[in-house]
Coordinates of C-alpha atoms in Angstrom, one line a residue:
M1 CA 8.2 25.8 16.7
G2 CA 10.6 25.4 13.8
T3 CA 12.5 22.4 12.5
G4 CA 15.6 23.1 14.6
T5 CA 17.4 20.8 17.1
G6 CA 14.6 21.1 19.6
L7 CA 12.3 19.2 17.3
W8 CA 14.5 16.1 17.1
A9 CA 13.7 14.9 20.7
P10 CA 9.9 14.3 20.0
V11 CA 10.7 13.0 16.5
L12 CA 13.0 10.4 17.8
V13 CA 10.6 9.4 20.5
G14 CA 7.7 9.1 18.0
W15 CA 10.0 7.1 15.7
A16 CA 11.0 4.8 18.5
L17 CA 7.4 4.1 19.5
C18 CA 7.0 2.4 16.1
A19 CA 10.5 1.1 15.5
V20 CA 11.3 -0.5 18.9
P21 CA 8.3 -2.8 19.2
A22 CA 8.8 -3.9 15.6
L23 CA 12.5 -4.7 16.3
V24 CA 11.7 -6.5 19.5
A25 CA 9.1 -8.6 17.8
L26 CA 11.7 -9.4 15.1
V27 CA 14.3 -10.5 17.7
T28 CA 11.9 -12.5 19.9
G29 CA 10.4 -14.1 16.8
G30 CA 13.7 -15.7 15.9
G31 CA 15.2 -13.0 13.7
A32 CA 13.5 -14.2 10.5
V33 CA 12.4 -11.2 8.4
P34 CA 8.8 -11.8 7.2
L35 CA 8.1 -10.9 3.6
S36 CA 4.5 -10.7 2.3
T37 CA 3.8 -11.6 -1.3
D38 CA 4.2 -7.9 -2.4
D39 CA 7.4 -7.5 -0.3
A40 CA 8.9 -10.6 -2.0
M41 CA 7.9 -9.4 -5.4
R42 CA 9.5 -6.0 -4.7
L43 CA 12.8 -7.7 -3.8
V44 CA 12.6 -9.7 -7.0
Q45 CA 12.2 -6.5 -8.9
V46 CA 15.2 -4.9 -7.0
R47 CA 17.4 -8.0 -7.7
D48 CA 16.6 -7.8 -11.4
L49 CA 17.5 -4.1 -11.4
L50 CA 20.8 -4.8 -9.6
A51 CA 21.5 -7.7 -12.1
G52 CA 21.3 -5.3 -15.0
Q53 CA 17.7 -5.0 -16.1
G54 CA 17.0 -1.7 -17.8
W55 CA 15.7 1.2 -15.7
F56 CA 12.6 1.6 -17.9
D57 CA 12.2 -2.2 -18.4
L58 CA 9.5 -3.2 -15.8
V59 CA 8.8 -6.6 -17.4
Q60 CA 9.0 -9.5 -15.0
A61 CA 10.1 -12.2 -17.5
R62 CA 9.5 -15.1 -15.1
L63 CA 5.9 -14.2 -14.3
G64 CA 3.0 -15.5 -16.4
P65 CA 3.0 -17.5 -19.6
E66 CA 4.9 -14.9 -21.5
G67 CA 6.2 -12.4 -18.9
T68 CA 4.3 -9.5 -17.2
E69 CA 5.1 -5.8 -17.2
M70 CA 4.7 -4.7 -13.6
H71 CA 2.9 -1.5 -12.7
W72 CA 5.3 -0.6 -9.8
S73 CA 7.6 2.4 -9.8
R74 CA 11.4 2.4 -9.9
L75 CA 11.1 5.2 -7.3
V76 CA 10.8 2.6 -4.6
D77 CA 13.2 0.1 -6.3
A78 CA 16.0 2.6 -6.5
P79 CA 16.7 3.5 -2.9
I80 CA 16.3 -0.2 -1.8
A81 CA 18.7 -1.3 -4.6
A82 CA 21.2 1.5 -3.7
L83 CA 21.3 0.5 0.0
I84 CA 21.8 -3.2 -0.9
W85 CA 24.6 -2.2 -3.3
L86 CA 26.3 -0.1 -0.7
V87 CA 26.1 -2.7 2.1
A88 CA 26.8 -5.9 0.1
P89 CA 30.6 -5.4 0.0
L90 CA 30.6 -5.4 3.8
L91 CA 28.0 -8.1 4.7
G92 CA 27.6 -10.1 1.5
T93 CA 24.5 -9.9 -0.7
A94 CA 22.2 -12.2 1.3
E95 CA 22.9 -10.4 4.6
A96 CA 22.7 -7.0 2.9
E97 CA 19.3 -7.8 1.6
R98 CA 18.2 -8.9 5.1
A99 CA 19.6 -5.8 6.7
V100 CA 17.9 -3.5 4.2
S101 CA 14.7 -5.4 4.6
V102 CA 14.8 -4.6 8.3
F103 CA 15.8 -1.0 8.3
W104 CA 14.4 0.5 5.0
P105 CA 10.8 0.5 6.4
L106 CA 12.0 2.2 9.6
L107 CA 13.9 4.8 7.5
T108 CA 10.7 5.6 5.6
L109 CA 9.0 6.2 9.0
L110 CA 11.3 9.1 10.0
P111 CA 10.1 11.8 7.4
A112 CA 6.4 11.1 8.4
V113 CA 7.1 11.8 12.1
L114 CA 9.3 14.8 11.3
A115 CA 6.7 16.4 9.0
M116 CA 3.8 15.9 11.4
A117 CA 5.8 17.2 14.5
A118 CA 7.1 20.2 12.6
S119 CA 3.7 21.2 11.3
A120 CA 1.9 20.7 14.6
G121 CA 4.7 22.6 16.3
R122 CA 4.1 25.6 14.0
Q123 CA 0.4 25.6 15.0
G124 CA 0.5 24.8 18.7
G125 CA 4.0 24.9 20.0
V126 CA 6.2 22.3 21.8
G127 CA 3.3 20.4 23.3
A128 CA 1.6 19.9 19.9
A129 CA 4.9 18.8 18.4
W130 CA 5.4 16.1 21.0
A131 CA 1.8 15.0 20.7
A132 CA 2.0 14.8 16.9
A133 CA 5.2 12.8 17.0
V134 CA 3.9 10.3 19.6
L135 CA 0.5 9.9 17.8
T136 CA 2.2 9.4 14.4
G137 CA 4.5 6.7 15.8
A138 CA 1.6 5.0 17.6
L139 CA -0.8 5.0 14.7
L140 CA 1.8 3.9 12.2
S141 CA 2.9 1.2 14.5
H142 CA -0.7 0.0 14.6
A143 CA -0.9 0.0 10.8
A144 CA 2.2 -2.2 10.7
R145 CA 3.2 -0.9 7.3
H146 CA 6.7 0.2 8.6
N147 CA 7.6 -3.1 10.2
P148 CA 10.8 -5.0 9.2
G149 CA 10.3 -6.8 5.9
A150 CA 7.8 -4.2 4.5
L151 CA 9.6 -3.5 1.2
D152 CA 6.4 -2.7 -0.7
H153 CA 5.4 0.9 -1.4
H154 CA 2.6 1.2 1.1
N155 CA 4.9 2.6 3.8
V156 CA 6.2 5.2 1.3
Q157 CA 2.7 6.2 0.4
L158 CA 1.7 6.7 4.1
T159 CA 4.9 8.8 4.7
L160 CA 4.1 10.9 1.6
L161 CA 0.5 11.4 2.8
A162 CA 1.8 12.6 6.2
V163 CA 4.0 15.2 4.4
V164 CA 1.1 16.3 2.3
L165 CA -1.2 16.8 5.4
A166 CA 1.6 18.6 7.3
G167 CA 2.3 20.9 4.3
L168 CA -1.4 21.8 3.6
L169 CA -2.0 22.7 7.2
S170 CA 1.0 25.0 7.3
A171 CA 0.6 26.3 3.7
S172 CA -1.1 29.5 4.7
S173 CA 1.8 30.6 6.9
S174 CA 4.6 29.6 4.4
P175 CA 4.6 28.9 0.7
R176 CA 7.5 26.6 1.2
W177 CA 5.2 24.2 3.1
A178 CA 2.8 24.4 0.1
A179 CA 5.6 23.6 -2.3
L180 CA 6.5 20.6 0.0
A181 CA 2.9 19.4 -0.1
G182 CA 2.8 19.7 -3.9
G183 CA 6.0 17.8 -4.4
A184 CA 4.9 15.0 -2.0
M185 CA 1.6 14.7 -4.0
A186 CA 3.5 14.3 -7.2
I187 CA 5.9 11.7 -5.8
S188 CA 2.9 9.8 -4.3
L189 CA 1.2 9.7 -7.7
A190 CA 4.4 8.5 -9.3
V191 CA 4.8 5.8 -6.7
G192 CA 1.3 4.4 -7.1
I193 CA -2.3 5.3 -7.5
E194 CA -3.7 4.1 -4.2
M195 CA -3.8 7.7 -2.8
V196 CA -5.3 9.3 -5.9
P197 CA -8.8 9.7 -4.5
I198 CA -7.6 11.3 -1.3
L199 CA -5.1 13.5 -3.0
A200 CA -7.7 14.6 -5.5
I201 CA -10.1 15.7 -2.7
L202 CA -7.3 17.4 -0.8
G203 CA -6.2 19.2 -4.0
A204 CA -9.7 20.3 -4.8
A205 CA -10.3 21.6 -1.2
F206 CA -7.0 23.5 -1.4
A207 CA -7.8 25.0 -4.8
L208 CA -11.3 26.1 -3.6
A209 CA -9.9 27.6 -0.4
A210 CA -7.2 29.5 -2.4
V211 CA -9.8 31.0 -4.7
L212 CA -12.4 31.8 -2.1
V213 CA -10.0 33.1 0.6
P214 CA -6.9 34.1 -1.3
G215 CA -4.7 36.2 1.1
Q216 CA -1.6 34.2 1.9
L217 CA -3.1 31.1 0.1
A218 CA -2.6 32.8 -3.2
R219 CA 1.2 32.5 -2.9
A220 CA 0.8 29.0 -1.5
A221 CA -1.4 28.0 -4.4
V222 CA 1.2 29.2 -6.9
A223 CA 3.9 27.3 -5.0
L224 CA 1.9 24.1 -4.7
G225 CA 0.8 24.1 -8.3
L226 CA 4.2 24.8 -9.8
S227 CA 5.9 22.3 -7.4
F228 CA 3.4 19.6 -8.3
A229 CA 3.5 20.1 -12.0
A230 CA 7.3 20.3 -12.2
T231 CA 7.9 17.3 -9.9
L232 CA 5.4 15.1 -11.7
A233 CA 6.7 16.1 -15.2
L234 CA 10.3 15.3 -14.1
L235 CA 9.3 12.0 -12.5
F236 CA 7.3 11.0 -15.6
V237 CA 10.2 11.5 -17.9
A238 CA 12.6 9.9 -15.4
T239 CA 10.7 6.8 -14.5
A240 CA 7.8 6.0 -17.0
P241 CA 8.3 3.0 -19.3
A242 CA 7.4 3.2 -23.0
S243 CA 4.0 1.8 -22.3
A244 CA 3.2 4.9 -20.2
Y245 CA 3.6 7.2 -23.2
R246 CA 1.1 5.1 -25.2
G247 CA -1.5 5.4 -22.5
G248 CA -4.4 3.1 -21.8
H249 CA -3.2 2.4 -18.2
C250 CA -5.1 3.6 -15.1
D251 CA -3.1 1.5 -12.6
A252 CA 0.1 3.5 -12.7
L253 CA 1.6 6.8 -13.7
S254 CA 1.1 7.3 -17.4
V255 CA 0.1 10.0 -19.8
D256 CA -3.5 9.2 -18.9
M257 CA -3.0 10.7 -15.5
A258 CA 0.0 12.9 -15.9
L259 CA -1.3 15.2 -18.6
P260 CA -4.6 16.2 -16.8
A261 CA -2.9 16.5 -13.4
I262 CA -0.2 18.8 -14.7
L263 CA -2.7 20.9 -16.6
G264 CA -4.8 21.3 -13.5
A265 CA -1.9 22.2 -11.3
L266 CA -0.6 24.8 -13.8
G267 CA -4.1 26.2 -14.2
L268 CA -4.4 26.6 -10.4
A269 CA -1.0 28.4 -10.2
G270 CA -2.0 30.7 -13.1
V271 CA -5.4 31.6 -11.5
A272 CA -3.8 32.3 -8.1
A273 CA -1.0 34.3 -9.6
T274 CA -3.1 36.6 -11.9
L275 CA -6.6 36.8 -10.5
C276 CA -6.1 37.0 -6.7
A277 CA -7.2 40.6 -6.6
R278 CA -10.1 40.2 -8.9
P279 CA -13.8 39.6 -7.8
V280 CA -14.5 36.2 -6.3
A281 CA -16.9 35.3 -9.0
L282 CA -14.2 35.7 -11.6
R283 CA -11.7 33.7 -9.6
L284 CA -14.2 30.9 -9.1
G285 CA -15.2 30.9 -12.7
A286 CA -11.6 30.7 -13.8
L287 CA -11.0 27.8 -11.4
L288 CA -14.0 25.9 -12.8
A289 CA -12.7 26.5 -16.3
V290 CA -9.3 25.0 -15.3
G291 CA -11.1 22.0 -13.8
A292 CA -13.2 21.6 -17.0
V293 CA -10.0 21.7 -19.2
A294 CA -8.3 19.1 -17.0
L295 CA -11.4 16.8 -17.1
A296 CA -11.7 17.2 -20.8
A297 CA -8.1 16.2 -21.3
A298 CA -8.6 13.2 -19.0
A299 CA -11.7 12.2 -21.0
L300 CA -9.8 12.6 -24.2
V301 CA -6.7 10.6 -23.4
A302 CA -8.1 8.2 -20.7
P303 CA -11.8 7.7 -20.9
A304 CA -11.5 4.2 -19.2
C305 CA -10.1 5.9 -16.1
F306 CA -13.5 7.3 -15.3
T307 CA -14.8 3.8 -14.6
N308 CA -14.1 1.4 -11.8
P309 CA -10.8 -0.4 -12.6
V310 CA -12.3 -3.6 -11.2
D311 CA -14.8 -3.6 -14.2
A312 CA -11.9 -4.3 -16.6
I313 CA -10.9 -7.5 -14.7
D314 CA -12.2 -10.7 -16.2
P315 CA -15.4 -11.7 -14.3
F316 CA -14.2 -15.2 -13.6
L317 CA -10.9 -13.9 -12.1
R318 CA -12.8 -11.3 -10.1
A319 CA -15.1 -13.9 -8.6
A320 CA -12.4 -16.5 -8.0
W321 CA -9.6 -14.2 -6.7
L322 CA -10.3 -10.5 -6.2
D323 CA -13.6 -10.9 -4.3
N324 CA -11.7 -13.1 -1.8
V325 CA -8.9 -10.7 -1.1
A326 CA -9.1 -9.5 2.5
E327 CA -8.1 -5.9 1.7
T328 CA -10.9 -5.4 -0.8
R329 CA -13.7 -6.1 1.8
S330 CA -15.9 -3.3 3.0
L331 CA -15.8 -1.9 6.5
V332 CA -19.1 -3.5 7.4
E333 CA -17.9 -6.9 6.3
R334 CA -14.7 -6.5 8.2
L335 CA -16.5 -5.4 11.4
A336 CA -18.8 -8.4 11.1
E337 CA -15.8 -10.5 11.9
G338 CA -15.1 -8.7 15.2
P339 CA -13.6 -5.3 16.2
G340 CA -10.0 -6.4 15.8
P341 CA -7.6 -3.6 14.7
V342 CA -10.4 -1.7 12.9
V343 CA -12.0 0.0 16.0
P344 CA -8.9 1.9 17.1
V345 CA -8.6 3.5 13.7
L346 CA -12.2 4.5 13.7
V347 CA -12.0 5.9 17.2
A348 CA -8.9 7.9 16.3
A349 CA -10.6 9.2 13.2
L350 CA -13.6 10.3 15.2
A351 CA -11.4 12.1 17.6
G352 CA -9.6 13.8 14.7
A353 CA -12.9 14.8 13.1
V354 CA -14.2 16.4 16.4
S355 CA -10.9 18.1 17.0
A356 CA -10.8 19.5 13.4
M357 CA -14.4 20.9 13.8
V358 CA -13.5 22.6 17.1
L359 CA -10.3 24.1 15.6
I360 CA -12.2 25.5 12.6
R361 CA -14.2 27.6 15.2
R362 CA -11.4 28.6 17.5
D363 CA -8.4 28.9 15.2
P364 CA -9.3 31.5 12.5
A365 CA -5.7 31.9 11.3
A366 CA -5.6 28.2 10.3
R367 CA -9.3 27.7 9.6
T368 CA -8.9 26.8 6.0
G369 CA -6.2 24.3 6.8
W370 CA -8.4 22.5 9.3
A371 CA -11.3 22.6 6.9
M372 CA -9.1 20.9 4.2
L373 CA -8.0 18.2 6.6
L374 CA -11.6 17.6 7.7
A375 CA -12.6 17.2 4.0
G376 CA -9.8 14.8 3.4
L377 CA -10.7 12.9 6.6
V378 CA -14.3 12.4 5.3
A379 CA -13.0 11.3 2.0
A380 CA -10.6 8.9 3.6
F381 CA -13.4 7.4 5.7
A382 CA -15.6 6.9 2.6
I383 CA -12.7 5.1 0.9
A384 CA -12.0 2.9 4.0
A385 CA -15.7 2.1 4.2
Y386 CA -15.6 0.8 0.6
Q387 CA -12.3 -1.1 1.1
V388 CA -10.6 -1.6 4.4
R389 CA -7.2 -1.2 2.7
G390 CA -7.8 2.6 3.2
L391 CA -7.8 2.4 7.1
P392 CA -4.0 3.2 7.6
A393 CA -4.4 6.4 5.6
L394 CA -7.5 7.3 7.5
S395 CA -5.7 7.1 10.8
L396 CA -3.1 9.7 9.8
F397 CA -5.8 12.4 9.4
A398 CA -6.4 12.2 13.2
V399 CA -2.8 13.2 14.1
L400 CA -2.6 17.0 13.5
P401 CA -6.0 18.1 14.8
V402 CA -5.8 16.0 18.0
A403 CA -2.1 16.9 18.5
V404 CA -2.9 20.7 18.4
L405 CA -6.2 20.7 20.2
G406 CA -5.4 18.2 23.0
P407 CA -2.4 20.1 24.5
A408 CA -4.2 23.4 24.1
L409 CA -7.1 22.2 26.1
L410 CA -4.7 21.0 28.9
R411 CA -3.8 24.6 29.4
E412 CA -7.4 25.9 29.8
G413 CA -8.5 24.5 33.2
R414 CA -9.5 21.2 34.7
A415 CA -12.7 20.5 32.7
R416 CA -11.2 21.3 29.3
G417 CA -8.0 19.6 30.4
L418 CA -9.8 16.4 30.9
A419 CA -11.4 16.7 27.5
G420 CA -7.9 17.2 26.0
I421 CA -6.6 14.1 27.8
A422 CA -9.6 12.1 26.5
L423 CA -9.0 13.2 22.9
L424 CA -5.3 12.3 23.1
L425 CA -6.0 8.9 24.7
L426 CA -8.8 8.1 22.1
A427 CA -6.3 8.7 19.3
V428 CA -3.8 6.2 20.8
P429 CA -4.6 2.8 19.3
G430 CA -3.6 0.9 22.4
V431 CA -6.3 2.5 24.5
S432 CA -9.3 1.9 22.3
G433 CA -7.8 -1.3 21.2
A434 CA -7.8 -2.6 24.8
V435 CA -11.5 -1.9 25.0
A436 CA -12.1 -3.5 21.6
S437 CA -10.3 -6.6 22.6
A438 CA -12.7 -7.1 25.5
M439 CA -15.7 -7.0 23.2
P440 CA -17.1 -10.5 22.3
A441 CA -16.2 -11.8 18.9
P442 CA -19.0 -12.9 16.6
A443 CA -19.8 -16.6 16.7
R444 CA -18.4 -18.7 13.9
A445 CA -20.8 -20.3 11.5
P446 CA -21.1 -24.1 12.1
G447 CA -18.8 -26.2 10.0
N448 CA -16.1 -23.6 9.6
D449 CA -13.7 -25.0 12.2
A450 CA -10.6 -26.4 10.4
T451 CA -8.2 -28.8 11.9
S452 CA -5.2 -26.8 10.5
D453 CA -4.4 -23.1 10.2
P454 CA -4.5 -21.9 6.6
V455 CA -2.5 -18.7 7.3
G456 CA 0.1 -20.5 9.4
D457 CA 0.6 -23.2 6.8
L458 CA 0.9 -20.6 4.1
F459 CA 3.6 -18.7 5.9
R460 CA 5.4 -21.9 6.8
C461 CA 5.7 -22.4 3.0
Y462 CA 7.4 -19.0 2.7
E463 CA 10.3 -20.1 4.8
D464 CA 13.7 -20.6 3.3
D465 CA 14.1 -24.3 4.0
V466 CA 10.8 -25.0 2.3
L467 CA 11.4 -22.8 -0.7
G468 CA 14.8 -24.4 -1.1
A469 CA 13.0 -27.4 -2.6
F470 CA 12.3 -25.2 -5.7
A471 CA 15.9 -23.9 -5.8
A472 CA 17.2 -27.5 -6.0
L473 CA 15.2 -28.2 -9.2
P474 CA 16.2 -27.5 -12.8
P475 CA 14.6 -24.3 -14.0
G476 CA 11.1 -24.7 -15.4
L477 CA 7.5 -23.4 -15.2
V478 CA 5.7 -23.9 -11.9
S479 CA 1.9 -24.1 -11.5
A480 CA 1.2 -22.9 -8.0
S481 CA -1.3 -20.6 -6.3
S482 CA -0.7 -16.9 -6.7
N483 CA 0.1 -16.7 -3.0
L484 CA 3.2 -18.8 -3.5
G485 CA 4.3 -17.3 -6.9
A486 CA 6.3 -14.3 -5.7
H487 CA 8.2 -16.3 -3.1
I488 CA 9.1 -19.0 -5.6
L489 CA 10.5 -16.3 -7.9
L490 CA 12.5 -14.8 -5.0
E491 CA 14.1 -18.1 -3.8
S492 CA 14.6 -20.0 -7.0
P493 CA 15.3 -19.6 -10.7
Q494 CA 11.9 -21.0 -11.6
R495 CA 9.2 -19.3 -13.6
V496 CA 5.7 -19.2 -12.2
L497 CA 2.3 -19.2 -13.9
S498 CA 0.7 -17.0 -11.3
A499 CA 1.2 -14.3 -8.7
P500 CA -1.5 -11.9 -7.5
Y501 CA -1.0 -9.0 -10.0
H502 CA -3.9 -8.1 -12.3
R503 CA -1.7 -7.4 -15.3
N504 CA -0.9 -11.2 -15.3
E505 CA -4.6 -11.9 -15.9
A506 CA -3.9 -14.7 -18.4
G507 CA -1.6 -16.5 -16.0
M508 CA -3.9 -16.2 -13.0
I509 CA -6.9 -17.4 -14.9
A510 CA -5.0 -20.4 -16.2
Q511 CA -3.7 -21.2 -12.7
I512 CA -7.2 -21.1 -11.1
R513 CA -8.7 -23.2 -13.9
I514 CA -5.9 -25.8 -13.5
A515 CA -6.4 -26.0 -9.7
L516 CA -10.2 -26.5 -10.0
A517 CA -10.3 -28.7 -13.1
E518 CA -10.7 -32.4 -12.9
P519 CA -7.3 -34.1 -13.0
A520 CA -7.7 -35.4 -16.6
E521 CA -8.7 -31.9 -17.9
A522 CA -5.9 -30.3 -15.8
E523 CA -3.4 -32.6 -17.5
V524 CA -4.3 -31.1 -20.9
M525 CA -3.9 -27.6 -19.6
L526 CA -0.6 -28.3 -17.9
R527 CA 0.9 -29.8 -21.0
D528 CA -0.5 -27.1 -23.3
L529 CA 1.2 -24.4 -21.2
G530 CA 4.5 -26.4 -20.8
V531 CA 4.3 -26.6 -17.0
D532 CA 7.1 -28.6 -15.4
Y533 CA 6.1 -28.6 -11.8
V534 CA 3.0 -28.4 -9.7
A535 CA 3.1 -27.1 -6.1
L536 CA 0.5 -26.4 -3.4
C537 CA 0.8 -25.4 0.2
G538 CA -1.2 -26.7 3.1
T539 CA -4.7 -25.3 3.2
D540 CA -4.0 -22.4 0.9
P541 CA -7.4 -20.7 0.6
E542 CA -6.9 -19.8 -3.0
T543 CA -7.3 -23.4 -4.1
R544 CA -10.7 -23.5 -2.2
Y545 CA -10.0 -26.5 0.0
P546 CA -10.4 -28.2 2.5
A547 CA -13.7 -26.2 2.8
D548 CA -15.1 -28.5 0.1
T549 CA -13.3 -31.8 0.6
T550 CA -15.3 -33.5 -2.1
H551 CA -14.4 -31.0 -4.9
P552 CA -13.2 -33.0 -8.0
G553 CA -10.5 -30.4 -8.9
L554 CA -6.8 -31.2 -9.2
F555 CA -5.6 -29.2 -6.2
P556 CA -8.3 -30.5 -3.8
A557 CA -7.5 -34.0 -5.0
L558 CA -3.8 -33.4 -4.3
G559 CA -4.8 -32.1 -0.8
R560 CA -6.4 -35.6 -0.2
D561 CA -3.2 -37.2 -1.5
E562 CA -5.0 -38.4 -4.6
V563 CA -2.1 -38.0 -7.1
P564 CA -2.8 -38.6 -10.8
A565 CA -0.3 -40.7 -12.8
Y566 CA 1.1 -37.8 -14.7
L567 CA 2.5 -36.2 -11.5
T568 CA 5.6 -37.5 -9.7
P569 CA 6.0 -36.4 -6.0
L570 CA 9.3 -34.6 -5.3
P571 CA 11.1 -34.4 -2.0
V572 CA 10.2 -31.6 0.4
P573 CA 11.5 -30.9 4.0
P574 CA 10.0 -33.2 6.6
G575 CA 6.9 -31.8 8.2
S576 CA 6.5 -29.2 5.5
P577 CA 2.9 -28.3 4.3
L578 CA 4.3 -28.0 0.8
R579 CA 3.4 -30.6 -1.8
L580 CA 5.6 -30.6 -4.9
Y581 CA 5.3 -32.7 -8.1
A582 CA 7.0 -33.0 -11.4
V583 CA 4.9 -33.3 -14.5
T584 CA 6.0 -36.4 -16.3
P585 CA 6.8 -36.1 -20.0
G586 CA 3.8 -36.7 -22.1

């Protein structure tokens, strides 16, 4: 099945499975577009770009004591900014931002569904294309990374991963699919490094397959290697700031990663182009030599990238902030809180793994493709087990094997047909999710019942009428938890000491120390930093209260309405969980 007009019916259905529930929830929720901290910061970055900030200037001047260079790519800023610029003359800037915030995430969903359906259709026909489209829509809907308001780059990364998986599976039948996969890998690396471990495993598996079983994969390897190298080199020149050329960064595309990656890709293309007819030992030896050269280059320009990036974070900041971030918890820790949305992903991944193993045996023509996907699935599971932020990526690995095997089994008699139906149902989050929701939740530890809802209070502080209290004040520096920082930047001209971005390490450490210091000590810090305003929101967990209502720190004291003399309360909307104070002149 090609990518002609017949493919668009399943693609649109799969897209609608994710888009329609998200839009319905938006409308029934009152129409307010929810923005997470990262979504708000992305919109801040887009506004700065539209206001004339340089393309290669990624410094957020209002974040931190002296500004902070962000590690986010202009590749995501650019299309969002372009859409706002195009729509603003018709709707006005505010409504244009709102419209783009709603529809941009849904637009990024479409290529993912299209790539999965087209690749599955090549392997298993119309039924596989329909199954892939439906499963992609259902699994991405469960991941909630394409919902209205999701301006951050995670949805783009998931879409690029879908294109990579689709391209690798179909690479043996067409070098163009391999080139598509290589280009998507390069774009993903330029957008962010979250997918680097998975892409590295997939790339290594593809390289090994191309060397051990050349055939059509030799041409595919040339196409993938050249496409990856050319795309990454172009994107590096087109988007990398000056700091990326100096190196020393392992959290974004820089010379540290670009040089070894391009060398490795060109080496793979060279081996595939020149040695495909030579003995396997020579091909394998040449591939190992290419890998050694790439690793040596990485060790030369970026030795720090061979260590855990968390090790570079200040131990105090790691303990006070990073260790408490929900996405950094392990799978075991997350499951201890109850099955929640985790079980459907794990069940879908299991169905995908079983399907891939079956297809390796029964589909010789695409055996190497299924083996690559299975290797990637195992790697994605290991990453998700380490940190649950990897679960959405893990779910995508289930789509293609289940979509191809399930419909095929339906055509092979009643017994196998039932097995095919079971596989397809297991990969749909709603089915296993219904079972998981019936499972008893773990009992809460005594003493953890709070009279208020921290998450609800925090999101109440993100609303426009509450944040308007900051917009009404003369510009100054705000001491507030990192959870509030990006939203204050978005809705006011204020500067903020902290937002949850590791490159603003100095600001985050200063903010946490202020929050937990005794009021007299906190006053000294506030005045030394030139802070004009202090703000806190309800039961924001970052300030570590009200779990410890006797803590002597400034923010816990403010939570008890114990206001020191050097802070003057400022007006906030009635009923708001926000507390806002001005620092009196010293």
